[in-house]
Short mmCIF file of C-alpha atoms in Angstrom, two decimals:
data_model
loop_
_atom_site.label_atom_id
_atom_site.label_comp_id
_atom_site.label_asym_id
_atom_site.label_seq_id
_atom_site.Cartn_x
_atom_site.Cartn_y
_atom_site.Cartn_z
CA UNK Q 283 90.04 164.82 98.33
CA UNK Q 284 87.38 163.01 96.25
CA UNK Q 285 85.95 159.49 97.10
CA UNK Q 286 84.96 157.13 94.24
CA UNK Q 287 82.27 154.45 94.60
CA UNK Q 288 83.17 151.36 92.50
CA UNK Q 289 81.62 148.19 91.27
CA UNK Q 290 82.16 146.19 88.17
CA UNK Q 291 84.57 147.41 85.48
CA UNK Q 292 83.33 150.81 84.51
CA UNK Q 293 84.64 152.74 87.54
CA UNK Q 294 88.05 151.09 87.56
CA UNK Q 295 88.59 152.30 83.98
CA UNK Q 296 87.58 155.74 85.11
CA UNK Q 297 90.02 155.56 88.07
CA UNK Q 298 93.13 154.66 86.28
CA UNK Q 299 92.59 156.92 83.37
CA UNK Q 300 91.79 159.78 85.71
CA UNK Q 301 95.00 159.77 87.74
CA UNK Q 302 96.15 163.08 86.17
CA UNK Q 303 92.84 164.73 87.09
CA UNK Q 304 92.36 163.35 90.62
CA UNK Q 305 95.60 162.53 92.65
CA UNK Q 306 95.26 158.78 93.53
CA UNK Q 307 96.73 158.97 96.98
CA UNK Q 308 93.97 161.42 98.01
CA UNK Q 309 91.16 159.76 96.09
CA UNK Q 310 90.04 156.67 97.97
CA UNK Q 311 87.68 154.13 96.37
CA UNK Q 312 84.95 152.44 98.30
CA UNK Q 313 84.20 149.05 96.69
CA UNK Q 314 81.02 147.06 96.53
CA UNK Q 315 81.28 143.65 98.41
CA UNK Q 316 77.85 142.32 97.54
CA UNK Q 317 79.54 140.33 94.72
CA UNK Q 318 81.83 138.51 97.17
CA UNK Q 319 81.62 134.70 96.81
CA UNK Q 320 83.26 131.59 97.99
CA UNK Q 321 84.88 129.51 95.28
CA UNK Q 322 86.73 126.29 96.16
CA UNK Q 323 87.08 127.30 99.82
CA UNK Q 324 88.49 130.75 98.85
CA UNK Q 325 86.89 134.13 99.31
CA UNK Q 326 86.66 135.97 96.00
CA UNK Q 327 85.99 139.77 96.02
CA UNK Q 328 85.43 140.49 92.31
CA UNK Q 329 84.71 144.25 92.56
CA UNK Q 330 87.50 144.89 95.16
CA UNK Q 331 89.99 142.88 93.06
CA UNK Q 332 89.15 144.81 89.89
CA UNK Q 333 90.42 147.92 91.61
CA UNK Q 334 93.38 146.12 93.33
CA UNK Q 335 94.76 144.52 90.13
CA UNK Q 336 96.70 146.82 87.71
CA UNK Q 337 95.31 147.10 84.12
CA UNK Q 338 98.28 145.17 82.93
CA UNK Q 339 96.91 141.61 83.13
CA UNK Q 340 97.65 140.46 86.68
CA UNK Q 341 94.07 139.40 87.20
CA UNK Q 342 93.92 137.27 84.02
CA UNK Q 343 97.45 135.70 84.18
CA UNK Q 344 97.24 132.04 84.09
CA UNK Q 345 93.79 131.61 82.65
CA UNK Q 346 95.00 129.03 80.28
CA UNK Q 347 95.53 126.86 83.33
CA UNK Q 348 92.09 127.95 84.56
CA UNK Q 349 90.60 126.61 81.34
CA UNK Q 350 92.33 123.30 81.82
CA UNK Q 351 90.90 123.08 85.32
CA UNK Q 352 87.35 123.26 83.80
CA UNK Q 353 87.99 119.77 82.47
CA UNK Q 354 89.79 118.37 85.49
CA UNK Q 355 86.91 117.84 87.77
CA UNK Q 356 87.12 121.06 89.67
CA UNK Q 357 83.81 122.74 89.67
CA UNK Q 358 84.48 126.46 89.38
CA UNK Q 359 82.33 128.67 87.20
CA UNK Q 360 84.79 131.50 87.45
CA UNK Q 361 88.03 131.51 85.48
CA UNK Q 362 90.76 132.28 88.03
CA UNK Q 363 94.16 133.25 86.94
CA UNK Q 364 97.17 131.95 88.87
CA UNK Q 365 98.00 135.45 90.41
CA UNK Q 366 94.30 136.00 90.87
CA UNK Q 367 94.08 132.70 92.78
CA UNK Q 368 97.17 133.46 94.90
CA UNK Q 369 95.45 136.68 96.06
CA UNK Q 370 92.38 134.69 97.10
CA UNK Q 371 94.43 132.25 99.06
CA UNK Q 372 96.20 135.08 100.89
CA UNK Q 373 92.94 136.91 101.62
CA UNK Q 374 91.20 133.84 102.96
CA UNK Q 375 94.16 132.93 105.22
CA UNK Q 376 94.29 136.45 106.58
CA UNK Q 377 90.50 136.46 107.22
CA UNK Q 378 90.82 133.05 108.87
CA UNK Q 379 93.42 134.64 111.21
CA UNK Q 380 90.66 137.02 112.36
CA UNK Q 381 91.49 140.18 110.45
CA UNK Q 382 88.64 142.29 109.06
CA UNK Q 383 88.31 142.59 105.30
CA UNK Q 384 89.33 146.21 105.51
CA UNK Q 385 92.66 145.16 107.14
CA UNK Q 386 93.15 142.44 104.55
CA UNK Q 387 92.44 144.60 101.57
CA UNK Q 388 94.92 147.08 102.99
CA UNK Q 389 97.55 144.38 103.11
CA UNK Q 390 96.80 143.25 99.53
CA UNK Q 391 96.78 146.79 98.24
CA UNK Q 392 100.23 147.48 99.73
CA UNK Q 393 101.62 144.26 98.37
CA UNK Q 394 100.32 144.96 94.95
CA UNK Q 395 101.58 148.55 94.87
CA UNK Q 396 98.17 150.10 94.56
CA UNK Q 397 98.58 153.91 94.67
CA UNK Q 398 95.20 154.81 96.20
CA UNK Q 399 93.29 153.75 99.42
CA UNK Q 400 90.90 150.83 98.60
CA UNK Q 401 88.11 150.40 101.07
CA UNK Q 402 85.42 147.62 101.24
CA UNK Q 403 82.02 149.12 101.81
CA UNK Q 404 81.59 146.86 104.83
CA UNK Q 405 83.32 144.26 106.91
CA UNK Q 406 80.04 142.38 107.30
CA UNK Q 407 78.78 139.83 104.73
CA UNK Q 408 76.28 141.13 102.16
CA UNK Q 409 75.33 138.95 99.14
CA UNK Q 410 73.46 140.12 96.07
CA UNK Q 411 71.01 137.42 95.24
CA UNK Q 412 69.10 137.45 91.94
CA UNK Q 413 65.61 135.80 92.06
CA UNK Q 414 64.88 134.27 88.70
CA UNK Q 415 62.42 132.11 86.97
CA UNK Q 416 64.87 129.23 87.80
CA UNK Q 417 65.14 130.14 91.50
CA UNK Q 418 67.41 132.34 93.54
CA UNK Q 419 71.12 132.55 92.69
CA UNK Q 420 74.17 134.63 93.62
CA UNK Q 421 74.77 137.41 91.15
CA UNK Q 422 78.08 135.96 90.10
CA UNK Q 423 76.43 132.68 89.23
CA UNK Q 424 73.71 134.60 87.36
CA UNK Q 425 76.17 136.78 85.46
CA UNK Q 426 79.34 134.75 85.04
CA UNK Q 427 78.01 131.18 85.00
CA UNK Q 428 74.58 131.65 83.54
CA UNK Q 429 75.42 134.63 81.24
CA UNK Q 430 72.31 136.53 82.56
CA UNK Q 431 70.09 134.08 80.78
CA UNK Q 432 67.46 133.44 83.45
CA UNK Q 433 64.54 135.96 83.63
CA UNK Q 434 64.85 138.16 86.60
CA UNK Q 435 61.98 138.56 89.09
CA UNK Q 436 63.71 140.59 91.88
CA UNK Q 437 67.03 141.38 93.44
CA UNK Q 438 67.83 140.97 97.17
CA UNK Q 439 70.79 142.30 99.16
CA UNK Q 440 70.98 139.56 101.65
CA UNK Q 441 72.57 140.57 104.99
CA UNK Q 442 72.45 144.27 104.16
CA UNK Q 443 69.94 145.05 106.90
CA UNK Q 444 72.33 143.75 109.50
CA UNK Q 445 75.48 145.07 107.92
CA UNK Q 446 77.25 148.41 108.82
CA UNK Q 447 79.59 150.43 106.56
CA UNK Q 448 83.09 150.56 107.96
CA UNK Q 449 84.32 153.56 109.84
CA UNK Q 450 86.93 154.11 107.01
CA UNK Q 451 84.13 154.05 104.36
CA UNK Q 452 82.12 156.59 106.30
CA UNK Q 453 85.03 158.90 106.85
CA UNK Q 454 85.76 158.75 103.02
CA UNK Q 455 82.13 159.60 102.34
CA UNK Q 456 82.54 162.98 104.26
CA UNK Q 457 84.36 164.22 101.11
CA UNK Q 458 82.84 164.87 97.69
CA UNK Q 459 81.77 161.59 96.17
CA UNK Q 460 81.94 160.28 92.59
CA UNK Q 461 79.58 157.50 91.61
CA UNK Q 462 81.17 155.82 88.56
CA UNK Q 463 79.28 154.35 85.67
CA UNK Q 464 78.61 151.08 87.50
CA UNK Q 465 75.49 148.93 87.60
CA UNK Q 466 73.03 150.99 89.84
CA UNK Q 467 71.43 147.70 91.02
CA UNK Q 468 74.28 145.31 91.76
CA UNK Q 469 77.17 147.65 92.29
CA UNK Q 470 75.56 150.47 94.21
CA UNK Q 471 72.50 148.67 95.51
CA UNK Q 472 74.29 146.81 98.32
CA UNK Q 473 75.78 150.12 99.41
CA UNK Q 474 72.52 151.99 99.38
CA UNK Q 475 70.76 149.14 101.21
CA UNK Q 476 72.85 150.10 104.29
CA UNK Q 477 71.07 152.95 106.00
CA UNK Q 478 74.22 154.78 107.32
CA UNK Q 479 75.84 154.53 103.96
CA UNK Q 480 72.84 156.07 102.17
CA UNK Q 481 72.53 158.80 104.81
CA UNK Q 482 76.19 159.60 104.39
CA UNK Q 483 75.67 160.15 100.63
CA UNK Q 484 72.64 162.43 101.37
CA UNK Q 485 74.89 164.59 103.56
CA UNK Q 486 77.71 165.15 101.06
CA UNK Q 487 78.19 166.39 97.46
CA UNK Q 488 77.67 163.68 94.91
CA UNK Q 489 78.35 163.54 91.21
CA UNK Q 490 77.21 160.43 89.27
CA UNK Q 491 78.39 159.31 85.84
CA UNK Q 492 75.43 157.60 84.05
CA UNK Q 493 76.14 154.03 82.71
CA UNK Q 494 73.42 154.71 80.09
CA UNK Q 495 73.14 156.84 77.01
CA UNK Q 496 69.41 157.51 77.38
CA UNK Q 497 68.03 153.96 77.40
CA UNK Q 498 71.08 152.26 75.95
CA UNK Q 499 73.54 150.74 78.52
CA UNK Q 500 77.24 150.54 77.65
CA UNK Q 501 77.65 146.89 78.98
CA UNK Q 502 76.26 144.40 81.39
CA UNK Q 503 72.81 143.44 82.63
CA UNK Q 504 71.96 146.84 84.18
CA UNK Q 505 68.90 147.39 82.03
CA UNK Q 506 67.28 144.10 82.85
CA UNK Q 507 68.13 144.38 86.56
CA UNK Q 508 66.79 148.01 86.78
CA UNK Q 509 63.55 146.88 85.16
CA UNK Q 510 63.21 143.98 87.68
CA UNK Q 511 63.67 146.44 90.50
CA UNK Q 512 60.86 148.74 89.21
CA UNK Q 513 63.18 151.43 87.75
CA UNK Q 514 63.12 152.62 84.14
CA UNK Q 515 66.21 151.23 82.54
CA UNK Q 516 67.68 154.48 81.39
CA UNK Q 517 69.60 157.63 82.47
CA UNK Q 518 66.22 158.99 83.79
CA UNK Q 519 65.95 155.75 85.91
CA UNK Q 520 69.42 156.22 87.20
CA UNK Q 521 68.57 159.74 88.39
CA UNK Q 522 65.54 158.40 90.14
CA UNK Q 523 67.66 155.76 91.88
CA UNK Q 524 70.20 158.32 92.94
CA UNK Q 525 68.14 161.11 94.51
CA UNK Q 526 71.17 162.06 96.65
CA UNK Q 527 73.15 163.03 93.43
CA UNK Q 528 73.74 166.68 93.08
CA UNK Q 529 74.90 166.58 89.48
CA UNK Q 530 75.36 164.17 86.62
CA UNK Q 531 77.89 163.49 83.80
CA UNK Q 532 76.03 162.27 80.68
CA UNK Q 533 77.13 161.25 77.30
CA UNK Q 534 77.09 163.84 74.45
CA UNK Q 535 74.33 161.81 72.70
CA UNK Q 536 72.20 161.60 75.89
CA UNK Q 537 69.49 164.22 75.63
CA UNK Q 538 67.84 163.30 78.94
CA UNK Q 539 66.45 166.43 80.75
CA UNK Q 540 67.26 166.19 84.45
CA UNK Q 541 66.39 168.42 87.39
CA UNK Q 542 70.05 168.74 88.38
CA UNK Q 543 73.17 170.23 86.75
CA UNK Q 544 74.48 168.11 83.89
CA UNK Q 545 77.89 168.06 82.25
CA UNK Q 546 78.17 166.29 78.95
CA UNK Q 547 81.14 164.52 77.27
CA UNK Q 548 81.88 161.29 75.42
CA UNK Q 549 81.41 158.80 78.34
CA UNK Q 550 82.52 155.71 76.65
CA UNK Q 551 85.53 154.17 78.50
CA UNK Q 552 88.11 152.08 76.73
CA UNK Q 553 91.45 153.71 77.07
CA UNK Q 554 93.21 155.86 79.65
CA UNK Q 555 92.52 158.88 77.53
CA UNK Q 556 88.83 158.19 77.91
CA UNK Q 557 89.09 158.07 81.69
CA UNK Q 558 90.96 161.43 81.75
CA UNK Q 559 88.24 162.93 79.57
CA UNK Q 560 85.42 161.78 81.71
CA UNK Q 561 87.17 162.60 85.04
CA UNK Q 562 87.69 166.09 83.69
CA UNK Q 563 83.89 166.30 83.20
CA UNK Q 564 83.39 164.98 86.65
CA UNK Q 565 85.64 167.71 88.08
CA UNK Q 566 83.70 170.39 86.13
CA UNK Q 567 80.45 168.94 87.56
CA UNK Q 568 81.79 169.00 91.11
CA UNK Q 569 82.80 172.64 90.67
CA UNK Q 570 79.33 173.50 89.39
CA UNK Q 571 77.97 172.15 92.70
CA UNK Q 572 80.25 174.41 94.65
CA UNK Q 573 82.27 171.55 96.08
CA UNK Q 574 85.90 172.23 97.01
CA UNK Q 575 88.18 169.89 95.06
CA UNK Q 576 91.92 170.04 95.66
#
């Protein structure tokens, strides 16, 4: 059994392409919930939903309607497809009934036919707030609505000090862990801000895939956000941010010298074949740490 940590789009690409390497049913994924936001009275969980939805377009279905809504007086800065919106309606209704987010995600995963356990990092609310030269804003507003235009001063994980990882997440973290090529600040940061989550990572075997090639990031605002939090925006900075990682998977073109075992491959993810290739490198890295992987 291997547990994946996911946020954004990089890790989901790794997950689905890597199914032949890591059996999905025994490879749970713990998802960031710091991006969760309320839109039009509905609870939207972007990072959870990216894992829940198949890569076949369920999440974007109906976005032509969503574009029409932009001109209909409905103030939504995120384009929600029709099936996407239906999931948010269902999730919000189940939460209103008193179910935990973990319970709700389990219901949704079953209904969507997801072939792996999908676990929120916490049932407690945590919000990633980006403090900018225009004031504080939720990360989704900063990234989706403002296209990362405001200058970043700092990043806050609001609520993390009082939040606890779920029992299911902590149990999953007892197995070897794979940190996908997600944003170290906004995808992993909320998880690491919870003491028990970070301590669990320190106690298990961890392999991390760098989202950088030396100082070049594949996508997203990871570079700017790492710089704003006092980290070098590079693979070296990622290694500093992940002191619990026992080994790394780096791109062939990344010559960064790390003090831990490194396996290199082409880490760009765009197709299922890419995911299989990178997962194979992850498996090699796990084996080099001495971890037992079925």
